[in-house]
Amino acid sequence: MLTAFVHGARPLARMVHIDKTRSGDFSHTSHGPQAAAGMRPRADLNRLLPTERQQRSYTIRFLIGAGNCLAALLALEFAVFIGISPHPSGVHALALCGFLVELTFFVLLRSGLNHRFADPSLTEYQINAAIVFIGVGYWLVTPLGKSIPLVLLIVVLMFGMFSTTPRQLGRCCVWAMAVMSTSFFLVARTAPAAIITTQQWFHVALLMMVLPTVYALAYQLALIRARLRERKEELKAALQRIETLATIDVLTGLLNRREMHNVLDRQEKMASRTDQGFCVCMIDIDFFKKVNDVYGHNMGDEVLRVFASTARSALRETDVISRWGGEEFLVMMMDTDVALARSVIERVRSDMDAVAVPTPNGQPLKVTFSAGLARYRQGEPMDRVIERADRALYRAKSAGRNQTVLDHVETVS
């Protein structure tokens, strides 16, 4: 009867190889045998319960409710044993049916067949089954105990509010009225004493007041849950916007300097483990200050956007580009030597040569850039790599701009 009571309640992926301990070899730990012994109850529990998280949650909640149901049935059997139940055969039949129904629910949940139902938790079905048991129990108990099944019915419906929709609970309320009306009729037929009749009318009036109230509360709870879901989605969207603002340069749509530092740190750690080299390239738009002075800052912003879009299209999928600051950009090229990295940057230059940025006076503006290239060396701090790329960029600008200069290979002491 109480089965329903508990139903209220980026970018880099790495594979880590873990050496498996040989079976029975506990020489490396002082608690090996004890730990193995402690694993046995969990293994037994895994045999009883499903391993999938949500399915296990459904089953645990069911088992708690089933335990309460069986306890109630045992209480009825005890009443038969001490001779205060007027329908011993009915109690035995109810206990058997209750056990079989609970077993059926467990098989459905343990086998995964519950996912064939619209509600995989089977909450509505369990509530309705509990209502039937309560209705039969109402008929079977003595007159002095008939208030107890009504209390159990209200508790079942109240707990159902937290895990069912208003429509589902509405159906359960209608079902409860039908079952209890039948039970009232049977009681009146089998025990037509005046006190029983008075008691019946009191219980009918109680249900007529309680069931609409339960449904109204369920509807209000559904509205609260809907508002909470809406608020959760709003907070999720706001968090995504904040994360975007914290990692993306608004003007160009590229990574900002802060996020690029995170990317470089991750790449440095991976390179130190795998000996996989990578290159960084510092890029500076040529004569960018002159563009701002002659055409204005809006034109300068457009030049930055055009370069960012062109470079992003020309780079490989594994390359990462960021706006480093002002008219400077930093590119990180994974698993790349300087020769290949240079060819990638020259492809960007070739694509930029084909682009002309329109100006307010109608004259197209050709945009060029200078670049300094450096390759990461094992054990070298990332700041040093960026500094070498920056020095190479300075030499490119000093040599006449619109070119890519490689860093001089230095000996690391």
Coordinates of C-alpha atoms in Angstrom, one line a residue:
M1 CA 0.0 0.0 0.0
L2 CA 2.8 2.4 0.7
T3 CA 4.9 1.7 -2.5
A4 CA 4.1 5.2 -3.7
F5 CA 5.2 7.0 -0.5
V6 CA 8.8 7.5 -1.5
H7 CA 8.2 8.9 -4.9
G8 CA 8.4 12.5 -3.8
A9 CA 11.4 12.5 -3.1
R10 CA 36.3 21.3 -24.5
P11 CA 38.2 20.9 -26.1
L12 CA 40.9 18.2 -25.3
A13 CA 40.1 14.6 -24.4
R14 CA 42.6 12.3 -22.9
M15 CA 42.8 8.6 -22.4
V16 CA 44.6 7.5 -19.2
H17 CA 45.9 4.0 -19.0
I18 CA 45.7 2.5 -15.5
D19 CA 47.7 -0.6 -14.7
K20 CA 45.4 -3.2 -13.2
T21 CA 46.4 -4.9 -10.0
R22 CA 47.0 -8.6 -10.3
S23 CA 44.3 -10.7 -8.7
G24 CA 45.3 -11.5 -5.1
D25 CA 48.4 -9.4 -5.1
F26 CA 48.1 -7.0 -2.2
S27 CA 51.8 -6.5 -1.5
H28 CA 51.6 -2.8 -2.5
T29 CA 49.0 -1.9 0.0
S30 CA 48.6 -2.6 3.7
H31 CA 44.8 -2.9 3.5
G32 CA 44.4 -5.1 0.4
P33 CA 42.4 -8.0 1.9
Q34 CA 40.3 -5.8 4.0
A35 CA 39.5 -3.6 1.0
A36 CA 38.6 -6.7 -1.0
A37 CA 36.3 -7.8 1.8
G38 CA 34.6 -4.4 1.9
M39 CA 33.9 -4.7 -1.8
R40 CA 31.7 -7.8 -1.3
P41 CA 28.6 -6.0 0.0
R42 CA 28.7 -3.6 -2.8
A43 CA 29.0 -6.4 -5.3
D44 CA 26.0 -8.1 -3.8
L45 CA 24.1 -4.7 -4.0
N46 CA 25.0 -4.4 -7.6
R47 CA 23.5 -7.8 -8.3
L48 CA 20.3 -6.7 -6.7
L49 CA 20.1 -3.2 -8.2
P50 CA 20.5 -1.8 -11.7
T51 CA 23.9 -0.1 -12.5
E52 CA 22.4 2.8 -14.4
R53 CA 22.0 5.8 -12.1
Q54 CA 18.5 6.8 -12.8
Q55 CA 17.3 3.2 -13.0
R56 CA 18.9 2.5 -9.6
S57 CA 17.2 5.5 -8.1
Y58 CA 13.8 4.3 -9.3
T59 CA 14.5 0.8 -7.9
I60 CA 15.7 2.0 -4.5
R61 CA 12.7 4.2 -4.0
F62 CA 10.5 1.3 -5.0
L63 CA 12.1 -1.0 -2.5
I64 CA 11.6 1.4 0.3
G65 CA 8.0 1.7 -0.5
A66 CA 7.6 -2.0 -1.0
G67 CA 9.1 -2.6 2.4
N68 CA 6.4 -0.3 3.9
C69 CA 3.7 -2.1 1.9
L70 CA 4.8 -5.5 3.1
A71 CA 5.0 -4.2 6.7
A72 CA 1.3 -3.1 6.4
L73 CA 0.3 -6.5 5.0
L74 CA 2.2 -8.2 7.9
A75 CA 0.2 -6.1 10.3
L76 CA -3.0 -7.3 8.8
E77 CA -1.8 -10.9 9.1
F78 CA -1.0 -10.3 12.7
A79 CA -4.5 -9.0 13.3
V80 CA -5.7 -12.4 11.9
F81 CA -3.3 -14.2 14.1
I82 CA -4.7 -12.6 17.3
G83 CA -8.2 -13.0 16.1
I84 CA -9.4 -9.4 15.7
S85 CA -9.8 -9.5 11.9
P86 CA -13.4 -10.3 10.6
H87 CA -12.1 -11.5 7.2
P88 CA -9.0 -13.8 7.6
S89 CA -9.3 -15.3 4.2
G90 CA -9.6 -11.9 2.6
V91 CA -6.5 -10.8 4.5
H92 CA -4.5 -13.8 3.2
A93 CA -5.6 -13.1 -0.4
L94 CA -4.7 -9.4 0.0
A95 CA -1.3 -10.3 1.3
L96 CA -0.6 -12.7 -1.5
C97 CA -1.8 -10.2 -4.2
G98 CA 0.3 -7.5 -2.6
F99 CA 3.4 -9.6 -2.7
L100 CA 2.8 -10.6 -6.3
V101 CA 2.2 -7.0 -7.4
E102 CA 5.3 -5.7 -5.6
L103 CA 7.3 -8.5 -7.2
T104 CA 6.0 -7.6 -10.6
F105 CA 7.1 -3.9 -10.2
F106 CA 10.5 -5.1 -9.1
V107 CA 11.0 -7.3 -12.1
L108 CA 9.9 -4.4 -14.4
L109 CA 12.4 -2.1 -12.8
R110 CA 15.3 -4.5 -12.5
S111 CA 14.9 -5.8 -16.1
G112 CA 14.5 -2.3 -17.6
L113 CA 11.1 -3.1 -19.0
N114 CA 9.8 0.0 -17.2
H115 CA 11.3 2.1 -20.0
R116 CA 8.6 0.8 -22.3
F117 CA 6.1 2.9 -20.3
A118 CA 5.4 6.6 -20.7
D119 CA 6.5 7.1 -17.1
P120 CA 9.6 4.9 -16.5
S121 CA 9.4 5.4 -12.7
L122 CA 5.9 3.7 -12.8
T123 CA 4.8 6.1 -10.1
E124 CA 1.2 6.5 -11.2
Y125 CA 0.8 2.7 -11.5
Q126 CA 2.2 2.2 -8.0
I127 CA -0.1 4.9 -6.6
N128 CA -3.1 3.2 -8.2
A129 CA -2.0 -0.2 -6.9
A130 CA -1.6 1.3 -3.4
I131 CA -5.1 2.8 -3.6
V132 CA -6.6 -0.6 -4.4
F133 CA -4.8 -2.2 -1.5
I134 CA -6.0 0.6 0.8
G135 CA -9.6 0.2 -0.5
V136 CA -9.6 -3.5 0.2
G137 CA -7.9 -3.0 3.5
Y138 CA -10.6 -0.5 4.5
W139 CA -13.2 -3.2 3.9
L140 CA -11.2 -5.9 5.8
V141 CA -10.4 -4.0 9.0
T142 CA -12.7 -3.7 12.0
P143 CA -14.9 -0.5 12.4
L144 CA -12.5 1.0 14.9
G145 CA -9.6 0.7 12.5
K146 CA -11.3 2.1 9.3
S147 CA -9.8 5.6 9.8
I148 CA -6.2 4.2 9.3
P149 CA -6.6 3.3 5.6
L150 CA -8.0 6.8 4.9
V151 CA -4.9 8.3 6.5
L152 CA -2.7 6.1 4.4
L153 CA -4.7 7.1 1.3
I154 CA -4.1 10.8 2.0
V155 CA -0.4 10.2 2.6
V156 CA 0.0 8.3 -0.7
L157 CA -1.7 11.0 -2.6
M158 CA 0.3 13.8 -0.9
F159 CA 3.6 12.1 -1.7
G160 CA 2.5 11.5 -5.2
M161 CA 2.2 15.3 -5.7
F162 CA 6.0 15.6 -5.7
S163 CA 6.6 13.1 -8.5
T164 CA 3.5 13.2 -10.8
T165 CA 2.0 15.8 -13.1
P166 CA -1.4 17.4 -12.1
R167 CA -3.0 15.3 -14.8
Q168 CA -1.6 12.1 -13.4
L169 CA -2.6 12.9 -9.9
G170 CA -6.0 13.9 -11.1
R171 CA -6.5 10.5 -12.5
C172 CA -5.3 9.0 -9.3
C173 CA -7.8 11.1 -7.3
V174 CA -10.6 9.9 -9.6
W175 CA -9.4 6.3 -9.2
A176 CA -9.3 6.8 -5.4
M177 CA -12.8 8.0 -5.3
A178 CA -14.0 5.0 -7.4
V179 CA -12.2 2.5 -5.3
M180 CA -13.1 3.9 -1.9
S181 CA -16.8 4.3 -3.0
T182 CA -16.8 0.6 -3.9
S183 CA -15.2 -0.2 -0.5
F184 CA -17.8 2.0 1.3
F185 CA -20.6 0.1 -0.5
L186 CA -19.2 -3.3 0.5
V187 CA -18.9 -2.2 4.1
A188 CA -22.4 -0.9 4.2
R189 CA -23.7 -4.2 2.7
T190 CA -21.7 -6.5 5.1
A191 CA -22.1 -4.4 8.3
P192 CA -25.2 -2.2 8.0
A193 CA -25.3 -1.1 11.6
A194 CA -26.3 2.5 12.3
I195 CA -22.9 3.4 13.6
I196 CA -21.2 2.0 10.5
T197 CA -23.6 4.0 8.3
T198 CA -22.8 7.2 10.2
Q199 CA -19.1 6.4 10.0
Q200 CA -19.4 5.8 6.2
W201 CA -21.0 9.2 5.6
F202 CA -18.2 10.9 7.6
H203 CA -15.6 9.1 5.6
V204 CA -17.3 10.0 2.3
A205 CA -17.5 13.7 3.3
L206 CA -13.8 13.6 4.3
L207 CA -12.7 12.2 0.9
M208 CA -14.9 14.8 -0.9
M209 CA -13.0 17.6 0.9
V210 CA -9.5 16.0 0.8
L211 CA -9.3 14.9 -2.8
P212 CA -10.0 18.3 -4.4
T213 CA -7.6 19.9 -2.0
V214 CA -4.8 17.4 -2.9
Y215 CA -5.4 18.1 -6.6
A216 CA -5.3 21.9 -6.0
L217 CA -2.0 21.5 -4.1
A218 CA -0.6 19.3 -6.8
Y219 CA -1.5 22.0 -9.4
Q220 CA 0.2 24.7 -7.4
L221 CA 3.3 22.5 -7.0
A222 CA 3.4 21.9 -10.7
L223 CA 3.4 25.7 -11.3
I224 CA 6.2 26.1 -8.8
R225 CA 8.2 23.4 -10.5
A226 CA 7.6 25.0 -13.9
R227 CA 8.8 28.4 -12.6
L228 CA 11.9 26.7 -11.1
R229 CA 12.7 25.0 -14.4
E230 CA 12.3 28.4 -16.2
R231 CA 14.5 30.1 -13.7
K232 CA 17.1 27.3 -14.0
E233 CA 17.2 27.7 -17.8
E234 CA 17.5 31.5 -17.4
L235 CA 20.4 31.0 -15.0
K236 CA 22.0 28.5 -17.3
A237 CA 21.8 30.9 -20.2
A238 CA 23.2 33.7 -18.1
L239 CA 26.1 31.5 -17.0
Q240 CA 26.8 30.7 -20.7
R241 CA 26.8 34.4 -21.5
I242 CA 29.2 35.1 -18.6
E243 CA 31.5 32.3 -19.7
T244 CA 31.5 33.6 -23.3
L245 CA 32.3 37.1 -22.1
A246 CA 35.2 35.6 -20.0
T247 CA 36.7 33.6 -22.8
I248 CA 35.8 35.3 -26.1
D249 CA 36.9 38.7 -27.6
V250 CA 33.6 40.5 -28.4
L251 CA 35.0 42.4 -31.4
T252 CA 36.6 39.5 -33.3
G253 CA 34.9 36.5 -31.9
L254 CA 38.3 34.9 -31.2
L255 CA 39.6 33.7 -27.9
N256 CA 40.7 36.4 -25.6
R257 CA 44.2 36.6 -24.0
R258 CA 43.0 35.1 -20.7
E259 CA 41.5 32.0 -22.3
M260 CA 44.5 31.6 -24.7
H261 CA 46.8 31.4 -21.6
N262 CA 44.6 28.4 -20.5
V263 CA 44.9 26.8 -23.9
L264 CA 48.7 27.2 -23.9
D265 CA 49.0 25.8 -20.4
R266 CA 47.0 22.7 -21.3
Q267 CA 49.1 22.3 -24.5
E268 CA 52.3 22.7 -22.5
K269 CA 51.3 20.0 -20.0
M270 CA 50.3 17.6 -22.8
A271 CA 53.5 18.2 -24.7
S272 CA 55.6 17.5 -21.6
R273 CA 53.9 14.1 -21.4
T274 CA 53.8 13.1 -25.0
D275 CA 56.9 14.9 -26.5
Q276 CA 54.5 16.4 -29.0
G277 CA 55.9 19.7 -30.2
F278 CA 53.9 22.8 -31.1
C279 CA 54.6 26.3 -32.4
V280 CA 53.3 29.7 -31.4
C281 CA 53.1 32.7 -33.8
M282 CA 52.8 36.3 -32.8
I283 CA 51.0 38.4 -35.5
D284 CA 50.8 42.2 -35.8
I285 CA 48.7 44.1 -38.3
D286 CA 51.0 46.4 -40.3
F287 CA 50.4 50.1 -40.0
F288 CA 47.3 49.6 -37.9
K289 CA 47.7 53.0 -36.1
K290 CA 47.8 54.8 -39.4
V291 CA 44.4 53.1 -40.3
N292 CA 42.9 54.4 -37.1
D293 CA 44.3 57.9 -37.6
V294 CA 43.2 58.2 -41.3
Y295 CA 39.9 56.3 -41.3
G296 CA 38.9 56.3 -37.7
H297 CA 38.5 53.6 -35.0
N298 CA 35.4 52.0 -36.6
M299 CA 37.5 51.3 -39.7
G300 CA 40.2 49.9 -37.5
D301 CA 37.6 47.6 -35.8
E302 CA 36.5 46.4 -39.3
V303 CA 40.1 45.6 -40.2
L304 CA 40.5 43.5 -37.1
R305 CA 37.2 41.6 -37.8
V306 CA 38.2 40.9 -41.4
F307 CA 41.6 39.6 -40.4
A308 CA 40.1 37.4 -37.7
S309 CA 37.6 35.9 -40.0
T310 CA 40.2 35.3 -42.8
A311 CA 42.8 33.8 -40.5
R312 CA 40.2 31.5 -38.8
S313 CA 39.2 30.2 -42.2
A314 CA 42.8 29.7 -43.4
L315 CA 44.1 28.0 -40.3
R316 CA 43.7 24.2 -39.7
E317 CA 41.0 22.8 -37.4
T318 CA 43.6 22.0 -34.8
D319 CA 45.1 25.5 -34.7
V320 CA 43.9 28.0 -32.1
I321 CA 44.0 31.8 -32.7
S322 CA 43.3 34.5 -30.2
R323 CA 43.3 38.2 -30.0
W324 CA 46.3 38.9 -27.8
G325 CA 45.8 42.7 -27.5
G326 CA 45.2 45.7 -29.7
E327 CA 46.2 44.7 -33.2
E328 CA 48.2 41.6 -32.0
F329 CA 47.1 38.0 -32.5
L330 CA 48.6 34.8 -31.2
V331 CA 48.3 31.5 -33.0
M332 CA 49.0 28.1 -31.4
M333 CA 49.7 25.2 -33.9
M334 CA 49.6 21.7 -32.4
D335 CA 52.0 18.9 -33.4
T336 CA 53.8 21.2 -35.9
D337 CA 57.4 22.0 -36.7
V338 CA 58.5 25.5 -37.8
A339 CA 58.5 24.6 -41.5
L340 CA 54.9 23.5 -41.5
A341 CA 53.9 26.3 -39.2
R342 CA 55.4 28.8 -41.5
S343 CA 53.5 27.4 -44.5
V344 CA 50.3 27.7 -42.5
I345 CA 50.9 31.4 -41.7
E346 CA 51.8 32.1 -45.3
R347 CA 48.5 30.6 -46.3
V348 CA 46.8 33.1 -44.1
R349 CA 48.9 35.9 -45.7
S350 CA 47.9 34.6 -49.2
D351 CA 44.2 34.7 -48.2
M352 CA 44.6 38.2 -46.8
D353 CA 46.2 39.4 -50.0
A354 CA 43.0 38.5 -51.8
V355 CA 40.9 40.6 -49.4
A356 CA 40.3 44.3 -49.8
V357 CA 38.6 46.1 -46.9
P358 CA 36.2 48.9 -48.2
T359 CA 36.9 52.3 -46.8
P360 CA 34.6 55.3 -46.4
N361 CA 36.1 57.1 -49.5
G362 CA 35.5 54.1 -51.6
Q363 CA 39.2 53.1 -52.0
P364 CA 39.8 49.4 -51.0
L365 CA 42.3 48.9 -48.3
K366 CA 44.9 46.1 -48.5
V367 CA 45.8 44.7 -45.1
T368 CA 49.2 43.0 -44.4
F369 CA 50.7 41.6 -41.3
S370 CA 54.1 40.7 -39.8
A371 CA 54.6 37.4 -37.9
G372 CA 57.1 36.0 -35.5
L373 CA 57.3 32.2 -35.1
A374 CA 58.8 30.1 -32.3
R375 CA 58.6 26.4 -31.5
Y376 CA 58.1 25.0 -27.9
R377 CA 61.1 23.2 -26.5
Q378 CA 60.8 20.6 -23.7
G379 CA 61.0 22.2 -20.2
E380 CA 60.8 25.7 -21.5
P381 CA 58.4 28.1 -19.7
M382 CA 55.5 29.2 -21.9
D383 CA 56.3 32.8 -21.2
R384 CA 59.7 32.3 -22.7
V385 CA 58.3 30.7 -25.9
I386 CA 55.9 33.7 -26.3
E387 CA 58.8 36.1 -25.7
R388 CA 60.9 34.4 -28.5
A389 CA 57.9 34.7 -30.9
D390 CA 57.6 38.3 -29.9
R391 CA 61.3 39.0 -30.6
A392 CA 60.9 37.3 -34.0
L393 CA 57.9 39.5 -34.7
Y394 CA 60.0 42.6 -33.9
R395 CA 62.7 41.5 -36.4
A396 CA 60.0 40.9 -39.0
K397 CA 58.7 44.5 -38.6
S398 CA 62.3 45.9 -38.5
A399 CA 63.0 44.0 -41.8
G400 CA 60.2 45.8 -43.7
R401 CA 57.0 44.1 -42.4
N402 CA 54.6 41.8 -44.3
Q403 CA 56.8 38.7 -43.7
T404 CA 57.2 35.8 -41.3
V405 CA 60.5 35.5 -39.3
L406 CA 61.5 32.4 -37.4
D407 CA 63.0 32.6 -34.0
H408 CA 66.7 32.0 -33.7
V409 CA 67.3 28.6 -32.1
E410 CA 68.9 29.2 -28.7
T411 CA 70.6 26.7 -26.5
V412 CA 68.7 26.0 -23.3
S413 CA 71.1 25.5 -20.5

